[in-house]
Amino acid sequence: MRVGILTGGGDCPGLNAAIRAVVKRGTAEHGMSIVGFRNGWEGVINGDAVPLTRDDVSGILVHGGTMLGTARCHPHKVEGGLDAVHQTFEDEKLDALICIGGDGTLKAASKVHKSGVPVIGIPKTIDNDVVGTDSSIGFDTAVSIATEAIDRLHSTAESHNRVMVVELMGRHCGWIAVTAGIAGGADIILAPESPFDIEAIGKKIRHRHRYKNFSIVAVAEGAIPAEGSDWDADDTLDSKGNPIAGQVGAQVTRAIERVTGFPTRLTTLGYVQRGGVPTAADRLLATRFGVAAIDAAAGKEFGTFTALRGERIEMLEFSEMAGKTKYVPEELLRTAWGL
Amino acid sequence: MRVGILTGGGDCPGLNAAIRAVVKRGTAEHGMSIVGFRNGWEGVINGDAVPLTRDDVSGILVHGGTMLGTARCHPHKVEGGLDAVHQTFEDEKLDALICIGGDGTLKAASKVHKSGVPVIGIPKTIDNDVVGTDSSIGFDTAVSIATEAIDRLHSTAESHNRVMVVELMGRHCGWIAVTAGIAGGADIILAPESPFDIEAIGKKIRHRHRYKNFSIVAVAEGAIPAEGSDWDADDTLDSKGNPIAGQVGAQVTRAIERVTGFPTRLTTLGYVQRGGVPTAADRLLATRFGVAAIDAAAGKEFGTFTALRGERIEMLEFSEMAGKTKYVPEELLRTAWGL
Amino acid sequence: MRVGILTGGGDCPGLNAAIRAVVKRGTAEHGMSIVGFRNGWEGVINGDAVPLTRDDVSGILVHGGTMLGTARCHPHKVEGGLDAVHQTFEDEKLDALICIGGDGTLKAASKVHKSGVPVIGIPKTIDNDVVGTDSSIGFDTAVSIATEAIDRLHSTAESHNRVMVVELMGRHCGWIAVTAGIAGGADIILAPESPFDIEAIGKKIRHRHRYKNFSIVAVAEGAIPAEGSDWDADDTLDSKGNPIAGQVGAQVTRAIERVTGFPTRLTTLGYVQRGGVPTAADRLLATRFGVAAIDAAAGKEFGTFTALRGERIEMLEFSEMAGKTKYVPEELLRTAWGL
Amino acid sequence: MRVGILTGGGDCPGLNAAIRAVVKRGTAEHGMSIVGFRNGWEGVINGDAVPLTRDDVSGILVHGGTMLGTARCHPHKVEGGLDAVHQTFEDEKLDALICIGGDGTLKAASKVHKSGVPVIGIPKTIDNDVVGTDSSIGFDTAVSIATEAIDRLHSTAESHNRVMVVELMGRHCGWIAVTAGIAGGADIILAPESPFDIEAIGKKIRHRHRYKNFSIVAVAEGAIPAEGSDWDADDTLDSKGNPIAGQVGAQVTRAIERVTGFPTRLTTLGYVQRGGVPTAADRLLATRFGVAAIDAAAGKEFGTFTALRGERIEMLEFSEMAGKTKYVPEELLRTAWGL
């Protein structure tokens, strides 16, 4: 069997661990040949393939990013894209294609699968918004980095009697802000799932500052104010409707300072959340996903993606995740607000 | 409502995060009074109690260990122990008791509950052997520390053309060795779940050293050789039948050197695996467990313990875990061997 | 002897380690009483004092920030400030005052000393610009955090074929940018000591991208373009002439994208550089400084500050540092450019 | 010019950073060819050479260990060793040889230099015992790892009311134990420089346990008891007179338990102290040393080694370090005992 592999969408820690597991397991256990495509779907469309051996993936377990490169490209959005994918699949004499990616890449994978290519997906996303799996590759590392940043901000907040706002990634879901906020002991946590009322926040901070001299506010970049708020949404979105890094944080910072009168400072964590050495948990998850994916390819379970379900890895149909978004559940939002 | 809380068994990172969550949620949300007992069940037996307020738990989220102290003591193994527990429960006018502990402490909790005290459990153990919950407090941090140690050993192994053996915690189960071994890219992983054959290991290492000049071997302290092996079990166990730190690792090290002829060195990681700042994941889990436990106390769901089930926290009956041990599943053992 | 202690200026990791050393050594070795002032010089002016015992400083060694709080306040710039300092010194029956601070705080310390108060200084600054000492408290931790951030940016830069710009602290000196840039393997490093030519940078990046697909650019917040550059300096400075966080980085990012055509992204590290657990080196330096300062107080060597000179701690006159700035030396700038 | 380079003695973090700097600076700035020898002097004797280009050293800045491998081999102790070195030097048409190593490797370098080979040295040693330089490559990382371990042991010591002993590296000097002990807040620090009296230690611990319930003891593997102590030195040394890992720590642990009656536990940190990602400070030092060494080679300053002197890198004659050992100075030992 010859199996292709690609990584698509934004990069994150753990992608290389998954590639390594696919290559090692595929070659040693199943006697397969593995072919990597450069820069996501772009590489499949352009036939930019490279054979991958055990030697090629030696030592990459701890490396962030992806040795294959990545790009935000979807075959069905490119003219002749799907045909080119089929052509490459044939040219490379492939029997299966493993796609590691987030929402967008897996949606593309599902479409490609429906068009007749045997595809298997592996979910990765620091945003943790893929439905069906308890966690996706990259999320644990992002939360770990964000939590360490909140830890660091604590000392400055306390020493200078300040409110410190930290803007974290999360466009549509607040997974990083909510979990890192809880883990880091943030006093206020703002997530897209629950529009915020700046007056209520100001009141809570003023109340807190009667007995404490500082506060930490964790804000998802996609956090939105409740209707009727004094808020300039245009400033926070780019021409495609995506949040501009730092803009939501900046507005929240100004609003808190205005409402409370306390000196308030902003930190926008940015790209460091998605880079560097993956945590042990992400390396383990990525390795298990890689093993499960290549085993599923051997078993011809196509049209599925790997999912963590409690203690087990299961293969789910693409239809279980397609077009859905996993939001932060009520229990976690309540925990975030209740402490 | 007045609720008591204790931490029992070996300490681990995240205990303070759980105590903090219980106290903050209990006082703010439910208007409860919280009472801490010093040094586990010992403190309950002796009536060594201290009131816990929000101020007392401020800042402890990131601290390893337990502010309450801990001890390995079980009321049913102490003469008059159960009666003393009942007496203290009455003296302190308690309505519930939250016990944070591993296998032993929770078994005691179950017995105390059966004797008529309303008890709720929170599982913690770096060994991850509590049945019913996907993970227990402290496990993620231990794996994270062990993985970083394996990362560090890699460079010395490679630079000096050596076999490096690292002995990790895990008496009856190999969770740390298996997961940190996979995450750290260990070449051989020995767990109690699967007795090892030193000749087969030697063969695998010799084979590997034809194209690589080093190997990493992760060994659980409770790893055992297959029957018929040349192995002195007496050297590895203390008078109570527990593994002596470093002894299994030392025998494995000598055996590998003897069988392969390659220079082989041992590192026994020891107590650093159970101390220090908890990972973000452990702080989050401990906080969610603490919140769920005190909510369950408010709802009078006694005789239960908090459990992570996929993305949710559920309350399970003590009977689901009592007398059982969660071993590393086949899938993970195969992944450990297969790469 | 009764000795007062304060921390002034921006907070940083290691301040608590120095306070702890002063209190422990002062009380145990010299039988002194130690008095802490809240929020820097403000606390001295207002007589906001608190006695410090061994118990008070127990466990603070690893905590970032300062338990005493800090503020940017100089007695000679406040009406009646100097008189108030003298009054407090008398009221508290002090024999000496230890001031931990950067440039501004130590300049104030020097003036207060000249006005008749027996003062000893301890230099702290993440900017490392205090003359006379090889290093100041907080610098090593800041460099360590900045280097880890650059490590993380590498994987995203490489995976996405991008230029990543990271803006680091450093208003007048480029110590953090230069040392973290070298340690993190940044390809371009911009420091205030050496005005940059954006065209030359663009050329270097284009040259590099013939064989590599990414670049990392480390920029000090006080970096300035060479004369004649197309640059809007007004956008980068606030009303006091200080750099606005992120503005220099933003202009450099836009300029690189314009000149090279490569997608270029900015990360502004901000306050995380000055918070959290101090490195071992900073804890050691702070402890040695604290011990040296209190020993100097016992020996009545007033008007001096602690300085690291090679392997030794020496006491230098305030005049050696006053009004001077320690810039990054040529050797380091050349190393930064040469690799 | 053609320049050879080798790494000898025990590996440590930062060696690759030095190799990278030599190669990058040598090729780009001086137009040199660089040749690497495998496994220290062994590779020179056997003519085991490999050309090193910029590509070969790309990405190794953060990697622990040494890409060249290392061995404990000295040409003057091998029959015909020196002649073989001369032969290889001639065969490879070298103009200079850069030796990165500790005490032993640099002593060999000095002998080789005297025999007519133009040699330049770069000091590396986690033991920090090379005379003439404020620090050597690897020391800062080792201290950083040891300090983090002590941090972790604190929580277990406190939670369980125990004495925790941690054995750290350092055969003849106590640099790691003393500096990590101070940075980690160890209560007792035992270094070879100052023979210890177990009764005095027991007394100090008993005194401390009147108001604290735990103690941390940092022990260098080469620590020695004062004369007249009840101590079995034979157990702690191997046939070559070197300390056996864990033996000194084990005897200290048993002695403390015997003298104080408090439960006492040992952790032997071992090889993790010398592996893994180097700290920012070590990467910076290694890079500066590499640049200085290759510049010195270009300037034909042979028979010298790179040294950190305050803020500067200087080239010193081999005679300044040969046959000497840098012990921990009195000031640091006093600081270690005084807090």
Short mmCIF file of N, CA, C and O in Angstrom, two decimals, chain C residues 20-21 24-25 28-29 54-55 58 61-62 133-135 140 143-144 147 151 175 178-179 182-185 211-212 277 280-281 283-284 287-288 291 309-313 326 329 331-332 334-335 338-339, chain D residues 20-21 24-25 28-29 54-55 58 61-62 133-135 140 143-144 147 151 175 179 182-185 211-212 277 280-281 283-284 287-288 291 309-313 326 329 331-332 334-335 338-339:
data_model
loop_
_atom_site.label_atom_id
_atom_site.label_comp_id
_atom_site.label_asym_id
_atom_site.label_seq_id
_atom_site.Cartn_x
_atom_site.Cartn_y
_atom_site.Cartn_z
N ARG C 20 14.20 38.58 50.60
CA ARG C 20 14.37 37.43 51.49
C ARG C 20 15.79 37.33 52.04
O ARG C 20 16.01 37.10 53.23
N ALA C 21 16.78 37.53 51.15
CA ALA C 21 18.17 37.42 51.59
C ALA C 21 18.50 38.51 52.60
O ALA C 21 19.17 38.25 53.61
N LYS C 24 16.68 37.51 55.94
CA LYS C 24 17.24 36.32 56.60
C LYS C 24 18.64 36.61 57.15
O LYS C 24 18.93 36.31 58.30
N ARG C 25 19.47 37.19 56.29
CA ARG C 25 20.84 37.46 56.71
C ARG C 25 20.86 38.54 57.79
O ARG C 25 21.60 38.44 58.77
N ALA C 28 19.35 36.95 61.14
CA ALA C 28 20.07 35.81 61.71
C ALA C 28 21.54 36.14 61.99
O ALA C 28 22.08 35.77 63.04
N GLU C 29 22.17 36.82 61.05
CA GLU C 29 23.62 37.01 61.14
C GLU C 29 23.96 38.28 61.93
O GLU C 29 24.92 38.30 62.70
N ARG C 54 11.61 36.57 59.38
CA ARG C 54 11.92 35.38 58.59
C ARG C 54 10.65 34.71 58.07
O ARG C 54 10.60 34.24 56.95
N ASP C 55 9.63 34.66 58.90
CA ASP C 55 8.38 34.03 58.50
C ASP C 55 7.74 34.75 57.31
O ASP C 55 7.18 34.12 56.41
N SER C 58 9.33 33.65 54.05
CA SER C 58 9.40 32.21 53.80
C SER C 58 8.62 31.85 52.53
O SER C 58 7.46 32.23 52.37
N LEU C 61 11.05 33.00 47.63
CA LEU C 61 12.23 32.90 46.74
C LEU C 61 11.84 32.71 45.28
O LEU C 61 12.46 33.27 44.37
N VAL C 62 10.83 31.91 45.04
CA VAL C 62 10.46 31.57 43.66
C VAL C 62 9.39 32.48 43.08
O VAL C 62 9.02 32.33 41.91
N THR C 133 27.87 46.98 36.92
CA THR C 133 27.60 45.58 37.27
C THR C 133 27.43 44.77 35.99
O THR C 133 26.83 45.25 35.02
N ASP C 134 27.96 43.55 35.98
CA ASP C 134 27.84 42.69 34.79
C ASP C 134 26.38 42.41 34.48
O ASP C 134 25.99 42.26 33.33
N SER C 135 25.56 42.30 35.54
CA SER C 135 24.15 41.98 35.33
C SER C 135 23.33 42.56 36.47
O SER C 135 23.84 42.82 37.56
N ASP C 140 18.34 38.13 33.42
CA ASP C 140 18.48 36.75 32.94
C ASP C 140 17.11 36.11 32.70
O ASP C 140 16.92 35.40 31.71
N VAL C 143 15.55 37.54 29.45
CA VAL C 143 16.20 36.97 28.26
C VAL C 143 15.73 35.53 28.05
O VAL C 143 15.49 35.10 26.92
N SER C 144 15.61 34.82 29.15
CA SER C 144 15.17 33.43 29.08
C SER C 144 13.76 33.32 28.50
O SER C 144 13.49 32.48 27.63
N THR C 147 13.81 34.32 24.79
CA THR C 147 14.43 33.28 23.97
C THR C 147 13.45 32.14 23.72
O THR C 147 13.34 31.63 22.59
N ASP C 151 12.11 30.72 20.18
CA ASP C 151 12.08 29.29 19.86
C ASP C 151 10.71 28.89 19.30
O ASP C 151 10.61 28.17 18.31
N TRP C 175 19.67 45.20 25.04
CA TRP C 175 20.21 44.00 25.68
C TRP C 175 19.34 42.76 25.48
O TRP C 175 19.84 41.68 25.15
N VAL C 178 19.22 41.75 21.70
CA VAL C 178 20.50 41.23 21.18
C VAL C 178 20.82 39.87 21.78
O VAL C 178 21.15 38.92 21.05
N THR C 179 20.70 39.71 23.09
CA THR C 179 21.10 38.44 23.70
C THR C 179 20.06 37.35 23.42
O THR C 179 20.43 36.22 23.08
N ILE C 182 20.41 36.39 19.76
CA ILE C 182 21.52 35.46 19.51
C ILE C 182 21.16 34.07 20.04
O ILE C 182 21.31 33.07 19.35
N ALA C 183 20.65 34.03 21.28
CA ALA C 183 20.34 32.74 21.90
C ALA C 183 19.22 32.01 21.16
O ALA C 183 19.18 30.78 21.15
N GLY C 184 18.30 32.77 20.56
CA GLY C 184 17.18 32.16 19.87
C GLY C 184 17.45 31.96 18.38
O GLY C 184 16.61 31.44 17.66
N GLY C 185 18.61 32.40 17.92
CA GLY C 185 18.95 32.22 16.51
C GLY C 185 18.16 33.13 15.58
O GLY C 185 17.83 32.73 14.46
N TYR C 211 17.59 30.29 -0.08
CA TYR C 211 17.87 28.91 0.35
C TYR C 211 17.09 28.51 1.60
O TYR C 211 17.01 27.33 1.93
N LYS C 212 16.50 29.48 2.30
CA LYS C 212 15.65 29.18 3.44
C LYS C 212 14.29 29.82 3.17
O LYS C 212 14.22 30.85 2.50
N VAL C 277 8.22 33.16 37.74
CA VAL C 277 9.31 32.51 38.48
C VAL C 277 10.66 32.96 37.94
O VAL C 277 10.92 32.85 36.74
N ALA C 280 17.19 30.35 37.87
CA ALA C 280 18.16 30.04 38.92
C ALA C 280 19.21 31.14 39.01
O ALA C 280 19.58 31.58 40.10
N ALA C 281 19.67 31.62 37.85
CA ALA C 281 20.72 32.64 37.85
C ALA C 281 20.23 33.93 38.51
O ALA C 281 20.98 34.58 39.25
N ARG C 283 17.84 34.16 40.79
CA ARG C 283 17.66 33.93 42.23
C ARG C 283 19.01 33.98 42.94
O ARG C 283 19.12 34.49 44.05
N LEU C 284 20.02 33.41 42.28
CA LEU C 284 21.36 33.41 42.87
C LEU C 284 21.90 34.83 42.97
O LEU C 284 22.41 35.25 44.01
N THR C 287 20.06 36.83 45.59
CA THR C 287 20.44 36.41 46.94
C THR C 287 21.81 36.96 47.30
O THR C 287 22.02 37.48 48.41
N ARG C 288 22.75 36.86 46.35
CA ARG C 288 24.10 37.38 46.63
C ARG C 288 24.06 38.89 46.83
O ARG C 288 24.75 39.43 47.71
N VAL C 291 22.57 39.61 50.33
CA VAL C 291 23.55 39.34 51.38
C VAL C 291 24.62 40.43 51.41
O VAL C 291 24.98 40.95 52.48
N ARG C 309 30.93 41.60 39.47
CA ARG C 309 32.15 41.84 38.69
C ARG C 309 32.82 40.50 38.48
O ARG C 309 33.52 40.02 39.38
N GLY C 310 32.59 39.91 37.33
CA GLY C 310 33.13 38.56 37.10
C GLY C 310 32.51 37.61 38.08
O GLY C 310 31.29 37.47 38.12
N GLU C 311 33.34 36.97 38.91
CA GLU C 311 32.79 35.99 39.85
C GLU C 311 32.50 36.59 41.22
O GLU C 311 32.02 35.90 42.10
N ARG C 312 32.81 37.87 41.38
CA ARG C 312 32.69 38.46 42.71
C ARG C 312 31.58 39.51 42.79
O ARG C 312 31.20 40.11 41.80
N ILE C 313 31.08 39.70 44.00
CA ILE C 313 30.17 40.81 44.27
C ILE C 313 31.00 41.92 44.92
O ILE C 313 31.71 41.67 45.90
N LYS C 326 24.41 51.67 30.39
CA LYS C 326 25.26 50.61 29.86
C LYS C 326 24.68 50.11 28.55
O LYS C 326 23.64 49.46 28.52
N PRO C 329 27.72 46.20 24.06
CA PRO C 329 29.04 46.47 23.47
C PRO C 329 29.14 45.99 22.02
O PRO C 329 28.38 45.12 21.58
N GLU C 331 31.19 44.06 20.53
CA GLU C 331 31.42 42.61 20.32
C GLU C 331 30.09 41.87 20.17
O GLU C 331 29.92 41.04 19.28
N LEU C 332 29.13 42.19 21.06
CA LEU C 332 27.85 41.50 21.00
C LEU C 332 27.05 41.92 19.77
O LEU C 332 26.39 41.10 19.14
N ARG C 334 28.23 42.85 16.94
CA ARG C 334 28.85 42.18 15.79
C ARG C 334 28.44 40.71 15.74
O ARG C 334 28.15 40.16 14.68
N THR C 335 28.42 40.05 16.93
CA THR C 335 28.00 38.65 16.98
C THR C 335 26.56 38.52 16.49
O THR C 335 26.21 37.60 15.75
N GLY C 338 26.65 38.95 12.80
CA GLY C 338 27.56 38.09 12.02
C GLY C 338 27.06 36.67 11.79
O GLY C 338 27.64 35.95 10.99
N LEU C 339 26.02 36.24 12.49
CA LEU C 339 25.59 34.83 12.33
C LEU C 339 24.26 34.76 11.58
O LEU C 339 24.11 34.67 10.45
N ARG D 20 28.08 25.45 15.96
CA ARG D 20 27.35 26.25 14.99
C ARG D 20 28.00 27.63 14.79
O ARG D 20 28.17 28.09 13.65
N ALA D 21 28.38 28.26 15.89
CA ALA D 21 28.98 29.59 15.79
C ALA D 21 30.32 29.53 15.05
O ALA D 21 30.61 30.38 14.21
N LYS D 24 29.46 28.87 11.27
CA LYS D 24 28.83 30.00 10.59
C LYS D 24 29.79 31.17 10.45
O LYS D 24 29.94 31.75 9.37
N ARG D 25 30.44 31.52 11.55
CA ARG D 25 31.38 32.64 11.51
C ARG D 25 32.59 32.32 10.64
O ARG D 25 33.05 33.16 9.86
N ALA D 28 31.34 32.23 6.82
CA ALA D 28 30.80 33.48 6.28
C ALA D 28 31.76 34.65 6.42
O ALA D 28 31.92 35.45 5.50
N GLU D 29 32.40 34.75 7.56
CA GLU D 29 33.21 35.95 7.85
C GLU D 29 34.65 35.78 7.36
O GLU D 29 35.25 36.71 6.86
N ARG D 54 27.34 25.38 6.62
CA ARG D 54 26.23 26.08 7.28
C ARG D 54 24.99 25.20 7.36
O ARG D 54 24.30 25.21 8.38
N ASP D 55 24.71 24.47 6.33
CA ASP D 55 23.53 23.60 6.33
C ASP D 55 23.61 22.55 7.42
O ASP D 55 22.61 22.21 8.06
N SER D 58 22.54 23.95 10.76
CA SER D 58 21.25 24.65 10.81
C SER D 58 20.30 23.95 11.78
O SER D 58 20.10 22.74 11.71
N LEU D 61 21.16 24.84 17.25
CA LEU D 61 21.37 25.78 18.36
C LEU D 61 20.68 25.33 19.65
O LEU D 61 21.21 25.48 20.75
N VAL D 62 19.49 24.78 19.52
CA VAL D 62 18.71 24.41 20.70
C VAL D 62 18.92 22.96 21.15
O VAL D 62 18.36 22.54 22.16
N THR D 133 37.91 31.50 33.58
CA THR D 133 36.67 31.97 32.98
C THR D 133 35.57 32.01 34.06
O THR D 133 35.51 31.14 34.92
N ASP D 134 34.73 33.05 34.01
CA ASP D 134 33.66 33.16 35.00
C ASP D 134 32.71 31.98 34.90
O ASP D 134 32.14 31.54 35.89
N SER D 135 32.52 31.46 33.68
CA SER D 135 31.60 30.35 33.50
C SER D 135 32.03 29.53 32.30
O SER D 135 32.74 30.02 31.41
N ASP D 140 25.32 26.77 33.38
CA ASP D 140 24.06 27.46 33.67
C ASP D 140 22.86 26.53 33.49
O ASP D 140 21.91 26.54 34.28
N VAL D 143 22.68 24.02 36.43
CA VAL D 143 22.18 24.67 37.65
C VAL D 143 20.68 24.90 37.53
O VAL D 143 19.92 24.72 38.49
N SER D 144 20.26 25.28 36.34
CA SER D 144 18.85 25.53 36.10
C SER D 144 18.01 24.26 36.29
O SER D 144 16.96 24.29 36.95
N THR D 147 18.03 23.29 40.02
CA THR D 147 17.19 24.20 40.81
C THR D 147 15.72 23.83 40.65
O THR D 147 14.96 23.82 41.62
N ASP D 151 13.08 22.80 43.52
CA ASP D 151 11.73 23.39 43.61
C ASP D 151 10.67 22.30 43.76
O ASP D 151 9.77 22.39 44.59
N TRP D 175 30.08 23.43 42.77
CA TRP D 175 29.41 24.55 42.11
C TRP D 175 27.91 24.33 41.90
O TRP D 175 27.10 25.22 42.20
N THR D 179 25.25 26.57 44.08
CA THR D 179 24.45 27.60 43.41
C THR D 179 22.99 27.16 43.27
O THR D 179 22.09 27.95 43.53
N ILE D 182 21.43 27.36 46.73
CA ILE D 182 21.03 28.73 47.09
C ILE D 182 19.79 29.13 46.29
O ILE D 182 18.81 29.65 46.84
N ALA D 183 19.83 28.90 44.98
CA ALA D 183 18.71 29.32 44.13
C ALA D 183 17.44 28.57 44.47
O ALA D 183 16.34 29.10 44.31
N GLY D 184 17.55 27.33 44.93
CA GLY D 184 16.38 26.53 45.25
C GLY D 184 15.97 26.63 46.71
O GLY D 184 14.99 26.04 47.12
N GLY D 185 16.76 27.37 47.49
CA GLY D 185 16.40 27.55 48.89
C GLY D 185 16.63 26.29 49.73
O GLY D 185 15.89 26.03 50.68
N TYR D 211 10.21 24.77 64.25
CA TYR D 211 9.23 25.72 63.70
C TYR D 211 8.85 25.42 62.25
O TYR D 211 7.86 25.91 61.75
N LYS D 212 9.63 24.57 61.57
CA LYS D 212 9.27 24.13 60.21
C LYS D 212 9.18 22.61 60.24
O LYS D 212 9.89 21.96 61.01
N VAL D 277 17.74 20.85 26.09
CA VAL D 277 17.82 22.21 25.54
C VAL D 277 18.65 23.10 26.46
O VAL D 277 18.37 23.19 27.64
N ALA D 280 19.11 30.00 27.69
CA ALA D 280 19.50 31.15 26.87
C ALA D 280 20.92 31.57 27.20
O ALA D 280 21.73 31.86 26.31
N ALA D 281 21.26 31.59 28.50
CA ALA D 281 22.59 32.03 28.90
C ALA D 281 23.67 31.11 28.33
O ALA D 281 24.73 31.57 27.89
N ARG D 283 23.40 29.22 25.61
CA ARG D 283 23.47 29.39 24.15
C ARG D 283 24.25 30.65 23.79
O ARG D 283 25.01 30.67 22.83
N LEU D 284 24.02 31.70 24.58
CA LEU D 284 24.72 32.96 24.33
C LEU D 284 26.22 32.79 24.58
O LEU D 284 27.05 33.19 23.76
N THR D 287 27.82 30.65 21.92
CA THR D 287 27.94 31.36 20.65
C THR D 287 29.08 32.37 20.71
O THR D 287 29.89 32.48 19.78
N ARG D 288 29.17 33.10 21.82
CA ARG D 288 30.26 34.07 21.95
C ARG D 288 31.61 33.37 21.98
O ARG D 288 32.58 33.85 21.37
N VAL D 291 32.45 32.26 18.38
CA VAL D 291 32.87 33.40 17.56
C VAL D 291 34.29 33.83 17.94
O VAL D 291 35.16 34.05 17.08
N ARG D 309 35.12 37.05 31.08
CA ARG D 309 35.66 37.89 32.16
C ARG D 309 34.72 39.06 32.32
O ARG D 309 34.81 40.03 31.56
N GLY D 310 33.83 38.98 33.29
CA GLY D 310 32.84 40.04 33.43
C GLY D 310 31.97 40.09 32.20
O GLY D 310 31.33 39.10 31.85
N GLU D 311 31.96 41.23 31.51
CA GLU D 311 31.10 41.34 30.33
C GLU D 311 31.82 41.00 29.05
O GLU D 311 31.24 41.04 27.98
N ARG D 312 33.11 40.71 29.14
CA ARG D 312 33.90 40.51 27.93
C ARG D 312 34.36 39.07 27.74
O ARG D 312 34.49 38.31 28.69
N ILE D 313 34.61 38.72 26.49
CA ILE D 313 35.27 37.45 26.18
C ILE D 313 36.75 37.76 25.91
O ILE D 313 37.06 38.64 25.10
N LYS D 326 39.02 25.36 39.70
CA LYS D 326 38.31 26.51 40.26
C LYS D 326 37.32 26.04 41.32
O LYS D 326 36.31 25.43 40.98
N PRO D 329 34.12 29.86 45.77
CA PRO D 329 34.77 30.81 46.68
C PRO D 329 34.05 30.90 48.03
O PRO D 329 32.87 30.57 48.15
N GLU D 331 32.87 33.37 49.65
CA GLU D 331 31.65 34.20 49.72
C GLU D 331 30.41 33.37 49.43
O GLU D 331 29.41 33.47 50.13
N LEU D 332 30.49 32.51 48.40
CA LEU D 332 29.34 31.70 48.05
C LEU D 332 29.07 30.62 49.09
O LEU D 332 27.93 30.33 49.42
N ARG D 334 29.71 30.81 52.23
CA ARG D 334 29.10 31.49 53.39
C ARG D 334 27.64 31.80 53.12
O ARG D 334 26.78 31.66 53.99
N THR D 335 27.36 32.26 51.88
CA THR D 335 25.96 32.55 51.53
C THR D 335 25.12 31.28 51.63
O THR D 335 24.00 31.29 52.13
N GLY D 338 24.65 30.60 55.28
CA GLY D 338 24.11 31.68 56.10
C GLY D 338 22.62 31.88 56.00
O GLY D 338 22.05 32.61 56.81
N LEU D 339 21.95 31.28 55.02
CA LEU D 339 20.50 31.54 54.86
C LEU D 339 19.68 30.32 55.28
O LEU D 339 19.27 30.08 56.32
#
